[in-house]
Amino acid sequence: MTLQQKLAKIQTEFKAKKSRFNSFGKYYFRSAEDILEAIKPFLIKYNVTVTVNEKLITEGPVPVLKSTATIHDEKGLTLSTSAIVGVDLLQKGMQVPQQFGSASSYGKKYALGNLFLIDDTQDSDATNNHGKDKLTDINKAKSYIKSGGKIEAIKKKYQLTSAQEAELKTL
């Protein structure tokens, strides 16, 4: 079996649970560690190894890390994917090592996700509504606006679709 065939088998069989919970955003997510733990059974099954390497590619005002996930077979063949992420040095409440660590974890997660074709739409970064409920009663929102309420107040509490927001702006 070729390395591409092995990777295709892993990609179709692979499942990584979202075992972490973000209490601020109220959602579950998977980390790079969750992905690495889930890949372990496939290493022996398909006689492959997986590595993740990082490289600082710019040092300017926004440092940029390149994370590369690579699958290796017994013949020495490799396939790699990368993710590039900036380091937010202005992130409040974090020391510089934590800022780099956060960016590193994020880059690794996405490099591994690219390699194993983990669908982003099923992950927290794509589905997170930041603790806001979806607006289900547009008539209540319309009444609020008509009585002098502001759309910004609704947007702070509820997640609006673009159609809902456009409708409320006409009032």
Backbone as JSON, one array per atom type, in Angstrom:
{
  "sequence": "MTLQQKLAKIQTEFKAKKSRFNSFGKYYFRSAEDILEAIKPFLIKYNVTVTVNEKLITEGPVPVLKSTATIHDEKGLTLSTSAIVGVDLLQKGMQVPQQFGSASSYGKKYALGNLFLIDDTQDSDATNNHGKDKLTDINKAKSYIKSGGKIEAIKKKYQLTSAQEAELKTL",
  "N": [[0.85, -1.18, 0.0], [0.59, 2.21, -0.87], [1.95, 5.3, 0.48], [0.15, 7.4, 0.1], [-2.23, 5.97, -0.16], [-2.38, 4.81, 2.38], [-2.65, 7.14, 3.94], [-5.1, 8.07, 2.94], [-6.8, 6.03, 3.86], [-6.53, 6.39, 6.64], [-7.56, 9.01, 6.83], [-10.25, 8.57, 6.2], [-11.09, 6.85, 8.23], [-10.5, 8.1, 10.59], [-11.32, 9.66, 13.68], [-11.67, 12.29, 15.91], [-12.38, 13.23, 19.1], [-14.07, 16.01, 20.61], [-12.85, 16.99, 23.36], [-12.36, 19.03, 25.07], [-13.55, 21.88, 26.95], [-14.73, 25.12, 26.52], [-15.35, 27.37, 28.82], [-15.98, 30.06, 28.8], [-16.93, 30.67, 26.19], [-18.74, 28.64, 26.0], [-18.59, 26.1, 24.58], [-17.55, 22.98, 23.1], [-14.35, 21.75, 22.11], [-11.64, 20.47, 20.07], [-8.24, 19.71, 20.69], [-4.77, 20.01, 19.64], [-3.46, 18.01, 21.01], [-5.58, 16.21, 21.46], [-6.04, 15.34, 18.85], [-3.56, 14.14, 18.25], [-3.57, 12.06, 20.13], [-5.75, 10.58, 19.2], [-4.78, 9.66, 16.78], [-2.91, 7.74, 17.3], [-3.65, 4.84, 17.33], [-3.64, 4.27, 14.59], [-1.03, 4.43, 13.78], [0.46, 2.07, 14.24], [-1.24, 0.25, 12.97], [-1.1, 1.02, 10.24], [1.6, 1.21, 9.86], [3.05, 3.7, 10.06], [4.44, 6.94, 10.91], [3.91, 10.03, 12.66], [4.82, 13.39, 12.67], [5.23, 16.66, 14.1], [6.39, 19.78, 13.35], [7.79, 23.01, 14.03], [8.4, 26.36, 12.94], [9.78, 29.54, 13.26], [8.89, 32.02, 11.17], [8.82, 34.73, 10.61], [9.93, 37.68, 12.28], [9.07, 40.23, 12.74], [6.85, 42.95, 13.65], [4.66, 41.33, 14.11], [5.15, 38.24, 15.04], [5.4, 35.2, 13.18], [4.43, 31.86, 13.08], [5.16, 28.76, 11.54], [3.62, 25.76, 11.33], [4.15, 22.38, 10.72], [2.76, 19.37, 9.81], [3.6, 16.03, 9.4], [3.4, 12.93, 7.76], [5.0, 9.81, 7.83], [6.32, 6.96, 6.15], [7.44, 3.47, 6.21], [9.26, 3.31, 4.17], [10.53, 5.66, 4.05], [9.23, 7.68, 2.8], [7.33, 10.74, 2.67], [4.52, 12.85, 3.47], [3.31, 16.11, 3.75], [1.62, 18.78, 5.48], [0.88, 22.21, 6.15], [0.34, 24.89, 8.5], [-0.11, 28.31, 9.07], [0.37, 30.77, 11.5], [-0.14, 33.79, 13.25], [1.47, 35.38, 16.04], [-0.08, 36.76, 18.71], [1.03, 39.38, 20.27], [-0.08, 41.29, 21.8], [-2.02, 40.3, 23.34], [-4.02, 40.4, 26.1], [-3.38, 39.66, 29.55], [-1.64, 37.57, 29.23], [1.64, 36.24, 29.33], [4.64, 36.54, 27.3], [5.72, 33.89, 26.68], [3.35, 32.4, 26.98], [1.77, 33.52, 24.99], [3.15, 32.74, 22.67], [2.95, 29.98, 23.05], [0.19, 29.55, 22.88], [-0.32, 30.32, 20.2], [1.29, 28.4, 18.98], [0.0, 25.97, 19.7], [-2.42, 26.33, 18.37], [-1.55, 26.48, 15.68], [-0.41, 23.89, 15.36], [-2.7, 22.31, 15.71], [-4.23, 23.02, 13.45], [-2.49, 22.33, 11.33], [-2.36, 19.55, 11.68], [-5.08, 19.05, 11.36], [-5.36, 19.75, 8.68], [-3.78, 17.75, 7.5], [-5.15, 15.37, 8.18], [-7.64, 15.85, 7.22], [-9.67, 17.04, 8.83], [-12.76, 18.34, 9.32], [-13.31, 21.7, 9.45], [-15.76, 22.98, 9.85], [-17.06, 21.53, 11.69], [-15.81, 22.1, 13.98], [-15.0, 24.06, 16.91], [-14.08, 26.66, 16.3], [-15.37, 27.3, 14.0], [-18.05, 27.0, 14.62], [-18.62, 28.35, 16.92], [-20.67, 30.45, 18.79], [-20.08, 32.32, 20.6], [-21.37, 32.27, 23.09], [-23.84, 33.4, 22.64], [-27.32, 33.21, 22.1], [-29.33, 32.09, 19.33], [-31.37, 34.35, 17.57], [-34.71, 33.85, 17.81], [-37.26, 34.89, 17.88], [-38.3, 37.13, 15.92], [-40.29, 39.05, 15.87], [-40.52, 39.96, 18.49], [-38.08, 41.23, 18.73], [-38.44, 43.23, 16.81], [-40.48, 44.74, 18.01], [-39.1, 45.68, 20.22], [-37.17, 47.35, 19.0], [-38.88, 49.23, 17.78], [-39.9, 50.45, 20.02], [-37.88, 52.07, 20.8], [-35.52, 50.79, 21.4], [-32.13, 49.67, 20.81], [-30.42, 48.22, 18.03], [-27.86, 47.32, 18.48], [-27.89, 46.48, 21.12], [-29.45, 44.2, 20.94], [-27.79, 42.66, 19.32], [-25.7, 42.23, 21.07], [-26.72, 40.38, 22.79], [-27.93, 38.36, 21.24], [-27.36, 36.1, 18.5], [-27.51, 37.13, 15.28], [-28.9, 36.47, 12.05], [-27.81, 37.53, 8.79], [-30.01, 38.33, 7.31], [-31.96, 38.77, 9.3], [-30.77, 40.91, 10.67], [-30.72, 42.85, 8.64], [-33.48, 43.21, 8.27], [-34.23, 44.26, 10.76], [-32.85, 46.65, 10.71], [-34.3, 48.18, 8.95], [-36.34, 49.32, 10.38]],
  "CA": [[0.0, 0.0, 0.0], [1.39, 3.43, -0.94], [1.73, 6.25, 1.57], [-1.09, 8.12, -0.19], [-3.34, 5.06, 0.15], [-2.45, 4.72, 3.84], [-3.2, 8.4, 4.44], [-6.52, 8.09, 2.58], [-7.48, 5.12, 4.8], [-6.57, 7.07, 7.94], [-8.47, 10.14, 6.73], [-11.65, 8.12, 6.21], [-11.38, 6.14, 9.48], [-10.09, 8.93, 11.72], [-12.27, 10.45, 14.46], [-11.07, 12.92, 17.1], [-13.44, 13.82, 19.91], [-13.89, 17.34, 21.2], [-12.85, 16.67, 24.79], [-12.1, 20.25, 25.85], [-14.71, 22.77, 27.03], [-14.44, 26.54, 26.74], [-16.43, 27.83, 29.7], [-16.36, 31.42, 28.43], [-17.74, 30.6, 24.97], [-19.72, 27.56, 26.19], [-18.54, 25.14, 23.49], [-16.52, 21.95, 23.15], [-13.4, 21.82, 21.01], [-10.55, 19.49, 20.13], [-6.91, 20.33, 20.7], [-3.74, 19.24, 18.93], [-3.22, 16.81, 21.82], [-6.68, 15.27, 21.19], [-5.79, 14.77, 17.52], [-2.41, 13.24, 18.35], [-4.0, 10.87, 20.88], [-6.65, 9.8, 18.35], [-4.06, 9.1, 15.63], [-2.0, 6.67, 17.74], [-3.96, 3.47, 16.87], [-3.37, 4.13, 13.16], [0.42, 4.38, 13.55], [0.86, 0.66, 14.13], [-2.11, -0.4, 11.97], [-0.63, 1.32, 8.88], [3.06, 1.28, 9.86], [3.44, 5.07, 9.75], [4.66, 7.82, 12.04], [3.48, 11.41, 12.43], [5.59, 14.39, 13.4], [4.82, 18.05, 13.95], [7.52, 20.68, 13.53], [7.45, 24.42, 13.95], [9.48, 27.25, 12.56], [9.49, 30.96, 13.3], [9.21, 32.45, 9.8], [9.07, 36.18, 10.62], [10.12, 38.2, 13.63], [8.66, 41.63, 12.76], [5.89, 43.35, 14.7], [3.81, 40.17, 14.39], [5.87, 36.99, 14.75], [4.58, 34.2, 12.5], [4.9, 30.48, 13.21], [4.71, 27.78, 10.55], [3.55, 24.41, 11.89], [4.08, 21.39, 9.65], [2.45, 17.99, 10.21], [4.13, 15.13, 8.38], [3.23, 11.48, 7.93], [6.17, 9.1, 7.29], [6.15, 5.51, 6.08], [8.64, 2.67, 6.45], [10.18, 3.49, 3.04], [11.13, 6.99, 4.14], [8.42, 8.66, 2.06], [6.59, 11.63, 3.56], [3.54, 13.81, 2.98], [3.22, 17.15, 4.78], [0.76, 19.95, 5.35], [1.31, 23.26, 7.07], [-0.57, 25.97, 8.9], [0.65, 29.5, 9.45], [-0.39, 31.53, 12.49], [0.55, 34.92, 13.88], [1.52, 35.4, 17.5], [-0.67, 38.0, 19.2], [1.84, 39.86, 21.39], [-0.87, 42.27, 22.55], [-3.07, 39.57, 24.04], [-3.99, 40.77, 27.51], [-3.41, 38.58, 30.53], [-0.7, 36.5, 28.88], [3.05, 36.54, 29.17], [5.12, 36.2, 25.95], [5.73, 32.44, 26.44], [1.98, 31.92, 26.82], [1.31, 33.97, 23.67], [3.75, 31.84, 21.69], [2.38, 28.64, 23.27], [-1.17, 29.57, 22.34], [-0.2, 30.31, 18.74], [1.86, 27.1, 18.63], [-1.06, 24.96, 19.81], [-3.38, 26.6, 17.3], [-0.92, 26.08, 14.43], [-0.32, 22.43, 15.33], [-4.06, 21.78, 15.53], [-4.66, 23.2, 12.07], [-1.62, 21.53, 10.45], [-2.85, 18.18, 11.8], [-6.41, 19.04, 10.75], [-5.15, 19.74, 7.23], [-3.25, 16.45, 7.1], [-6.14, 14.31, 8.36], [-8.9, 16.34, 6.66], [-10.67, 17.28, 9.85], [-13.64, 19.38, 8.81], [-13.38, 22.86, 10.34], [-17.12, 23.4, 10.16], [-17.5, 20.77, 12.86], [-14.98, 22.47, 15.11], [-15.46, 25.22, 17.66], [-13.75, 27.94, 15.69], [-16.35, 27.57, 12.96], [-19.43, 26.95, 15.13], [-18.74, 29.1, 18.16], [-21.5, 31.65, 18.74], [-19.58, 33.15, 21.71], [-22.33, 32.3, 24.19], [-25.08, 34.07, 22.26], [-28.38, 32.39, 21.55], [-29.83, 32.56, 18.05], [-32.62, 35.09, 17.69], [-35.79, 33.02, 17.28], [-38.5, 35.65, 17.83], [-38.01, 38.39, 15.25], [-41.33, 40.02, 16.2], [-40.16, 40.55, 19.78], [-36.97, 42.14, 18.44], [-39.02, 44.38, 16.11], [-41.18, 45.54, 19.03], [-38.06, 46.33, 21.03], [-36.61, 48.44, 18.19], [-39.93, 50.24, 17.59], [-40.1, 51.17, 21.28], [-36.7, 52.89, 21.09], [-34.35, 49.96, 21.67], [-31.05, 49.72, 19.82], [-30.04, 46.94, 17.44], [-26.6, 46.9, 19.1], [-28.23, 45.74, 22.35], [-29.91, 42.87, 20.51], [-26.62, 41.93, 18.82], [-24.87, 41.82, 22.21], [-27.34, 39.23, 23.46], [-28.34, 37.33, 20.3], [-26.67, 35.92, 17.24], [-28.47, 37.43, 14.23], [-28.52, 36.18, 10.67], [-27.71, 38.79, 8.04], [-31.38, 38.69, 6.93], [-32.6, 39.35, 10.49], [-30.16, 42.22, 10.93], [-31.2, 43.77, 7.6], [-34.88, 43.49, 8.56], [-34.31, 45.13, 11.93], [-32.31, 47.97, 10.35], [-35.31, 48.94, 8.19], [-37.33, 49.89, 11.3]],
  "C": [[0.9, 1.24, 0.0], [1.09, 4.34, 0.26], [0.43, 7.03, 1.35], [-2.31, 7.25, 0.14], [-3.51, 4.91, 1.67], [-3.08, 5.98, 4.43], [-4.69, 8.48, 4.13], [-7.34, 7.2, 3.52], [-7.62, 5.8, 6.17], [-7.58, 8.21, 7.9], [-9.93, 9.71, 6.78], [-12.04, 7.44, 7.52], [-11.22, 7.03, 10.72], [-11.26, 9.7, 12.36], [-11.54, 10.99, 15.69], [-12.18, 13.63, 17.86], [-13.06, 15.22, 20.37], [-13.98, 17.14, 22.72], [-12.65, 17.9, 25.67], [-13.35, 21.13, 25.84], [-14.24, 24.19, 27.31], [-15.6, 27.1, 27.55], [-16.86, 29.25, 29.39], [-17.31, 31.4, 27.23], [-18.8, 29.52, 25.0], [-19.76, 26.6, 24.98], [-17.42, 24.14, 23.73], [-15.61, 22.11, 21.93], [-12.37, 20.72, 21.16], [-9.23, 20.25, 20.05], [-5.96, 19.48, 19.86], [-3.46, 17.93, 19.68], [-4.31, 15.76, 21.6], [-6.47, 14.57, 19.85], [-4.64, 13.77, 17.58], [-2.77, 11.95, 19.09], [-4.87, 9.97, 19.99], [-5.93, 9.13, 17.19], [-3.22, 7.88, 16.02], [-2.38, 5.26, 17.27], [-3.63, 3.22, 15.4], [-1.88, 3.99, 12.87], [0.9, 2.95, 13.36], [0.06, -0.04, 13.04], [-1.58, -0.19, 10.56], [0.88, 1.5, 8.77], [3.56, 2.66, 9.39], [3.79, 5.79, 11.04], [4.19, 9.22, 11.65], [4.35, 12.31, 13.28], [4.99, 15.76, 13.15], [6.03, 18.91, 14.27], [7.06, 22.11, 13.37], [8.68, 25.24, 13.59], [8.98, 28.68, 12.66], [9.87, 31.5, 11.93], [9.34, 33.97, 9.66], [9.18, 36.64, 12.07], [9.65, 39.63, 13.78], [7.68, 41.94, 13.88], [4.92, 42.23, 15.06], [4.61, 38.92, 14.03], [4.9, 35.96, 14.13], [5.24, 32.84, 12.65], [4.33, 29.63, 12.07], [4.78, 26.41, 11.21], [3.36, 23.43, 10.74], [3.85, 20.01, 10.25], [2.86, 17.08, 9.07], [3.83, 13.69, 8.75], [4.37, 10.81, 7.18], [5.81, 7.62, 7.18], [7.49, 4.8, 6.25], [9.67, 2.79, 5.33], [10.88, 4.85, 3.07], [10.37, 8.05, 3.36], [7.61, 9.5, 3.05], [5.55, 12.43, 2.78], [3.34, 14.82, 4.11], [2.16, 18.18, 4.44], [1.19, 20.95, 6.41], [0.15, 24.19, 7.42], [0.31, 27.12, 9.38], [-0.21, 30.33, 10.39], [0.47, 32.64, 13.07], [0.48, 34.81, 15.39], [1.01, 36.76, 17.97], [0.08, 38.46, 20.45], [1.11, 40.9, 22.22], [-1.99, 41.61, 23.34], [-2.96, 39.82, 25.54], [-4.04, 39.53, 28.4], [-2.46, 37.44, 30.25], [0.72, 37.04, 28.82], [3.49, 36.08, 27.77], [5.19, 34.69, 25.74], [4.33, 31.85, 26.25], [1.42, 32.33, 25.46], [1.86, 33.07, 22.57], [3.16, 30.43, 21.81], [0.98, 28.53, 22.7], [-1.15, 29.5, 20.82], [0.34, 28.96, 18.25], [0.8, 26.01, 18.65], [-2.06, 25.1, 18.67], [-2.81, 26.14, 15.95], [-0.82, 24.57, 14.29], [-1.67, 21.81, 15.03], [-4.48, 21.88, 14.07], [-3.76, 22.48, 11.06], [-2.08, 20.07, 10.48], [-4.24, 18.04, 11.16], [-6.33, 19.01, 9.23], [-4.69, 18.37, 6.75], [-4.34, 15.37, 7.14], [-7.54, 14.7, 7.9], [-10.01, 16.45, 7.7], [-11.47, 18.5, 9.43], [-13.79, 20.5, 9.82], [-14.8, 23.24, 10.72], [-17.68, 22.64, 11.36], [-16.72, 21.14, 14.1], [-15.42, 23.79, 15.7], [-15.19, 26.54, 16.98], [-14.74, 28.3, 14.59], [-17.77, 27.66, 13.51], [-19.64, 27.76, 16.38], [-19.62, 30.32, 17.97], [-21.2, 32.57, 19.92], [-20.63, 33.34, 22.8], [-23.65, 32.96, 23.87], [-26.07, 33.04, 21.73], [-28.77, 32.94, 20.19], [-31.15, 33.28, 18.3], [-33.72, 34.27, 17.03], [-37.11, 33.78, 17.15], [-38.24, 37.04, 17.25], [-39.04, 39.46, 15.61], [-41.05, 40.71, 17.53], [-39.03, 41.57, 19.58], [-37.48, 43.4, 17.73], [-39.72, 45.31, 17.1], [-40.18, 46.32, 19.87], [-37.48, 47.53, 20.29], [-37.63, 49.58, 18.04], [-40.16, 51.06, 18.86], [-38.85, 51.95, 21.71], [-35.44, 52.1, 21.4], [-33.35, 50.01, 20.52], [-30.71, 48.31, 19.32], [-28.74, 46.4, 18.05], [-26.86, 46.09, 20.38], [-28.7, 44.33, 22.02], [-28.71, 42.04, 20.08], [-25.69, 41.49, 19.95], [-25.4, 40.54, 22.84], [-27.63, 38.06, 22.51], [-27.46, 37.29, 19.07], [-27.72, 36.12, 16.14], [-27.96, 36.92, 12.88], [-28.44, 37.51, 9.95], [-29.1, 39.25, 7.61], [-32.12, 39.33, 8.11], [-32.07, 40.75, 10.76], [-30.66, 43.25, 9.92], [-32.66, 44.17, 7.86], [-35.03, 44.45, 9.72], [-33.8, 46.54, 11.6], [-33.3, 48.81, 9.56], [-36.31, 49.62, 9.1], [-36.91, 51.26, 11.81]]
}
